[in-house]
PDB file of C-alpha atoms in Angstrom:
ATOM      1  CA  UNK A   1     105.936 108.228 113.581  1.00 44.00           C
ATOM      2  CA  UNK A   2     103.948 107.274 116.745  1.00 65.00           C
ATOM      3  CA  UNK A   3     101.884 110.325 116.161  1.00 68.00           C
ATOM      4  CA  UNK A   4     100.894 109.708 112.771  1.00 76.00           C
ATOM      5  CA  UNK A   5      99.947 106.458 113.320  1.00 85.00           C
ATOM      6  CA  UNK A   6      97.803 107.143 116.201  1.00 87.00           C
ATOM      7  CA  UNK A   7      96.187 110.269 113.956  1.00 89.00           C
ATOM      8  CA  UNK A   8      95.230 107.595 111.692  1.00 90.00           C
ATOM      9  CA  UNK A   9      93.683 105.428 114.307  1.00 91.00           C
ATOM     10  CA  UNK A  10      91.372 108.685 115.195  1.00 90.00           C
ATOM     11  CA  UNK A  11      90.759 109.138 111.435  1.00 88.00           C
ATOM     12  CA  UNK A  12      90.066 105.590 111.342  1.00 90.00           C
ATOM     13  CA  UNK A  13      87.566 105.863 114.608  1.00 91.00           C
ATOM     14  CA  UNK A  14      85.571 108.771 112.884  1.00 86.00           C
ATOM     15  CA  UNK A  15      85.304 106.823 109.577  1.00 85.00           C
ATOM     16  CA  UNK A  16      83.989 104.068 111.591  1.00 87.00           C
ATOM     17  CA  UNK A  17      85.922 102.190 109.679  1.00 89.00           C
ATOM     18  CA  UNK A  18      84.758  98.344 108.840  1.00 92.00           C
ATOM     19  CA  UNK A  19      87.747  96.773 111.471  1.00 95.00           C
ATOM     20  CA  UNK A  20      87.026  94.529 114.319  1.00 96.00           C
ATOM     21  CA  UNK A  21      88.586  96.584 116.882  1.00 93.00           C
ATOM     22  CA  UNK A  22      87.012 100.055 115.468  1.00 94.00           C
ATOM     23  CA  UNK A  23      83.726  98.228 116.090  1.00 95.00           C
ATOM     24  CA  UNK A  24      84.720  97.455 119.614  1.00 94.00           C
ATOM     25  CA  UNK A  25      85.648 100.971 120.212  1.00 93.00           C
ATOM     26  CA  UNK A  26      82.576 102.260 119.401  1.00 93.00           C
ATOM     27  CA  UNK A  27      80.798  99.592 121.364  1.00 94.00           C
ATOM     28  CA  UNK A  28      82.269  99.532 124.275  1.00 92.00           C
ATOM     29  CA  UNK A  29      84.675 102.703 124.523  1.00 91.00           C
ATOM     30  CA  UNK A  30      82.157 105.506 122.702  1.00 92.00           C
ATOM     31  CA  UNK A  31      78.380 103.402 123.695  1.00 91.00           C
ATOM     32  CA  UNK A  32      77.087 105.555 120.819  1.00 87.00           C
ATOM     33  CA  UNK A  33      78.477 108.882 121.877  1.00 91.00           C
ATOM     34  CA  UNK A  34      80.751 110.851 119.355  1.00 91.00           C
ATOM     35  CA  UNK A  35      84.351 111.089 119.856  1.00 91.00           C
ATOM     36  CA  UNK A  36      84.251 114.444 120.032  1.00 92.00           C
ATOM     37  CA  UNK A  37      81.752 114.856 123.223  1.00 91.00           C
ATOM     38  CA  UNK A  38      83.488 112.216 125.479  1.00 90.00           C
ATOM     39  CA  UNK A  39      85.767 113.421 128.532  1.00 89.00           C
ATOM     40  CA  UNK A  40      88.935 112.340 129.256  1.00 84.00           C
ATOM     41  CA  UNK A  41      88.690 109.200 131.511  1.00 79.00           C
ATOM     42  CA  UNK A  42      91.854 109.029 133.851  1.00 81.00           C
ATOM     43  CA  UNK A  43      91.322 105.366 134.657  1.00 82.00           C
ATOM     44  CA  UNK A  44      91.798 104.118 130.822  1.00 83.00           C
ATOM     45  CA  UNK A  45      94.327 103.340 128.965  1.00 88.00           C
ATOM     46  CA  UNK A  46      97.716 105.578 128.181  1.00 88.00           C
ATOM     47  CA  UNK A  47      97.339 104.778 124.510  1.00 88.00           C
ATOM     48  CA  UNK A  48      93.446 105.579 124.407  1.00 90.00           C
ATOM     49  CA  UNK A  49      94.147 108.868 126.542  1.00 89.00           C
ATOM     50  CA  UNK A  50      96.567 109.678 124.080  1.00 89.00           C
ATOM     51  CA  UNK A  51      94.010 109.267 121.149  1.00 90.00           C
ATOM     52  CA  UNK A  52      91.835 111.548 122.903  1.00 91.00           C
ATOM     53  CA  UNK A  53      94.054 114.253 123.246  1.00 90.00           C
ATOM     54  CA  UNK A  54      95.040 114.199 119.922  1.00 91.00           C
ATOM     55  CA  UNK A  55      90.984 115.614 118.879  1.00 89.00           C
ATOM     56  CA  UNK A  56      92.033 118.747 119.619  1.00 86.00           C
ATOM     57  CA  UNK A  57      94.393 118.861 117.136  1.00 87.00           C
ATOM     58  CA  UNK A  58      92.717 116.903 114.147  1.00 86.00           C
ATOM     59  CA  UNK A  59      88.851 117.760 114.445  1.00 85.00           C
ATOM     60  CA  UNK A  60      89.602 121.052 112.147  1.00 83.00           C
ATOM     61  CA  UNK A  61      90.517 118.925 109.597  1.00 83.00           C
ATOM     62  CA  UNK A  62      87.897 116.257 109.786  1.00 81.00           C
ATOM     63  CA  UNK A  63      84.628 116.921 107.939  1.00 84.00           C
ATOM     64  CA  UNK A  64      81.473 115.014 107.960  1.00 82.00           C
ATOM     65  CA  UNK A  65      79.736 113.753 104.825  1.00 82.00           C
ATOM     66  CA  UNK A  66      76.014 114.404 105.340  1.00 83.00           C
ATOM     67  CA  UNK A  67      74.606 111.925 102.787  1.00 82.00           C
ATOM     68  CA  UNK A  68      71.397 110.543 105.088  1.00 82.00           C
ATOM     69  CA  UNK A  69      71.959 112.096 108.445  1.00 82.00           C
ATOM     70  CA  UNK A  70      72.603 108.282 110.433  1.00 85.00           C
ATOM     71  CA  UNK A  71      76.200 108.201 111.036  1.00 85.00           C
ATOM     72  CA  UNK A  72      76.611 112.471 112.136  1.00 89.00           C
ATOM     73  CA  UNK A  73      76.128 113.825 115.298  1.00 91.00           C
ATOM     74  CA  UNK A  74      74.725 116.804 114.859  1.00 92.00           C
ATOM     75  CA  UNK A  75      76.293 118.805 117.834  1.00 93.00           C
ATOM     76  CA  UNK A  76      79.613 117.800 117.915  1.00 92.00           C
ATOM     77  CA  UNK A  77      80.692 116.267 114.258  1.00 91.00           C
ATOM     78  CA  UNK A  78      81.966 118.970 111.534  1.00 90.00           C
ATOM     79  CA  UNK A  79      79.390 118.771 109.131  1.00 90.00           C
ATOM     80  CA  UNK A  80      78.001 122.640 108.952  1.00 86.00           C
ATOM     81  CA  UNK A  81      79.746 125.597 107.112  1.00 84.00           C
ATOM     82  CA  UNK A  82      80.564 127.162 111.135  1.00 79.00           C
ATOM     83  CA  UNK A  83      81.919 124.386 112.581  1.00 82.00           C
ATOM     84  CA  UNK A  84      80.626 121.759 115.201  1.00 90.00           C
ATOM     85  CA  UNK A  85      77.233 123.147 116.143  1.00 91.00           C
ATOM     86  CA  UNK A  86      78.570 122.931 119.655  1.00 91.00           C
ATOM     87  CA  UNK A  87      81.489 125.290 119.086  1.00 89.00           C
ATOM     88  CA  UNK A  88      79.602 127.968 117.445  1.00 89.00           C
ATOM     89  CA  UNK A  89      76.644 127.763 119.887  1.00 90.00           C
ATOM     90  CA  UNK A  90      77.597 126.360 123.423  1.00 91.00           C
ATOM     91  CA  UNK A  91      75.859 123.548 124.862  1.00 89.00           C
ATOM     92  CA  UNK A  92      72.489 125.596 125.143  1.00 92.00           C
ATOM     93  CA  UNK A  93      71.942 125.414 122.320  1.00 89.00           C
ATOM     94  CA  UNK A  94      70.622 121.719 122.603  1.00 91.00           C
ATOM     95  CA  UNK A  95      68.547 122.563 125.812  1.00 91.00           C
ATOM     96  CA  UNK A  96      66.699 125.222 123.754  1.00 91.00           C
ATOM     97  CA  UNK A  97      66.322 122.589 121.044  1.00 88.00           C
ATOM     98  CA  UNK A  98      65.584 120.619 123.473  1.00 90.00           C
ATOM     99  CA  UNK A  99      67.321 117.683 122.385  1.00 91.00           C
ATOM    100  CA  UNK A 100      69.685 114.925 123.399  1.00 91.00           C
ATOM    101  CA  UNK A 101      73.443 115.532 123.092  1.00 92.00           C
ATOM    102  CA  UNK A 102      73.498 112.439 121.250  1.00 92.00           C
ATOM    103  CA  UNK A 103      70.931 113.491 118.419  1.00 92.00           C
ATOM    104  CA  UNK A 104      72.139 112.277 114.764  1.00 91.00           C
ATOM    105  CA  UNK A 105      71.621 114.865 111.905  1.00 90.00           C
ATOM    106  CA  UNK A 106      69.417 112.267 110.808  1.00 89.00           C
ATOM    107  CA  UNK A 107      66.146 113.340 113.336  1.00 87.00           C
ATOM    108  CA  UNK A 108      66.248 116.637 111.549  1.00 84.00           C
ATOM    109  CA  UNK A 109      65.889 114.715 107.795  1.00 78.00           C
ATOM    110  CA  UNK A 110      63.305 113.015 105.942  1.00 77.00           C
ATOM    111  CA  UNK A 111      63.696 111.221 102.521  1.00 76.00           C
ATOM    112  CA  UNK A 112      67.253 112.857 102.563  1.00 70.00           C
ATOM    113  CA  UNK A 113      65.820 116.774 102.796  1.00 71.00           C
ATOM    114  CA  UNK A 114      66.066 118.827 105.869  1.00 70.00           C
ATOM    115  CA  UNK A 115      62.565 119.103 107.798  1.00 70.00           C
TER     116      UNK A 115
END
């Protein structure tokens, strides 16, 4: 049952659900980097090392909703037909985009249509 419940937590992480402590996960745990791209700190918690090493295992089965771009990163979420950019592609593929790791699918939008 522990599982579940923390695979909900993750769910609930990715959602960015509207909870006080989701917020303080992504302000102070994630500092506006996606789940997906962070490493596994050593010095944390056992319960937040366990959420991280549960990604592996749901990130197949989490899919971004594109609507505006703002809340997708556009390397690492699961928002394009082959997967997290980064998977298909390797990490040079945002040097020879030259872009930040961080970019949101949003800096590739306008009005809602791809530029």
């Amino acid at each position: 049952m522990e599982q579940g419940s923390n695979v909900k937590q993750l769910c609930d992480i990715c959602q960015k659900k509207d909870t006080l402590w989701i917020a303080w996960i992504h302000t102070f745990k994630l500092k506006n980097r996606s789940i997906w791209s962070i490493s596994m700190p050593h010095d944390n918690s056992r319960f937040w090392r366990k959420l991280l090493k549960l990604r592996r295992t749901i990130r197949p089965h989490i899919e971004a909703m594109v609507g505006n771009g703002e809340g997708i990163y556009m390397w690492y979420d699961n928002w394009h037909s082959q997967s997290p950019l980064i998977d298909s592609y390797g990490e040079d593929v945002i040097r020879n985009f030259n872009s930040h790791p961080q970019a949101k699918l949003k800096t590739i939008m306008l009005d809602n249509e791809w530029i």
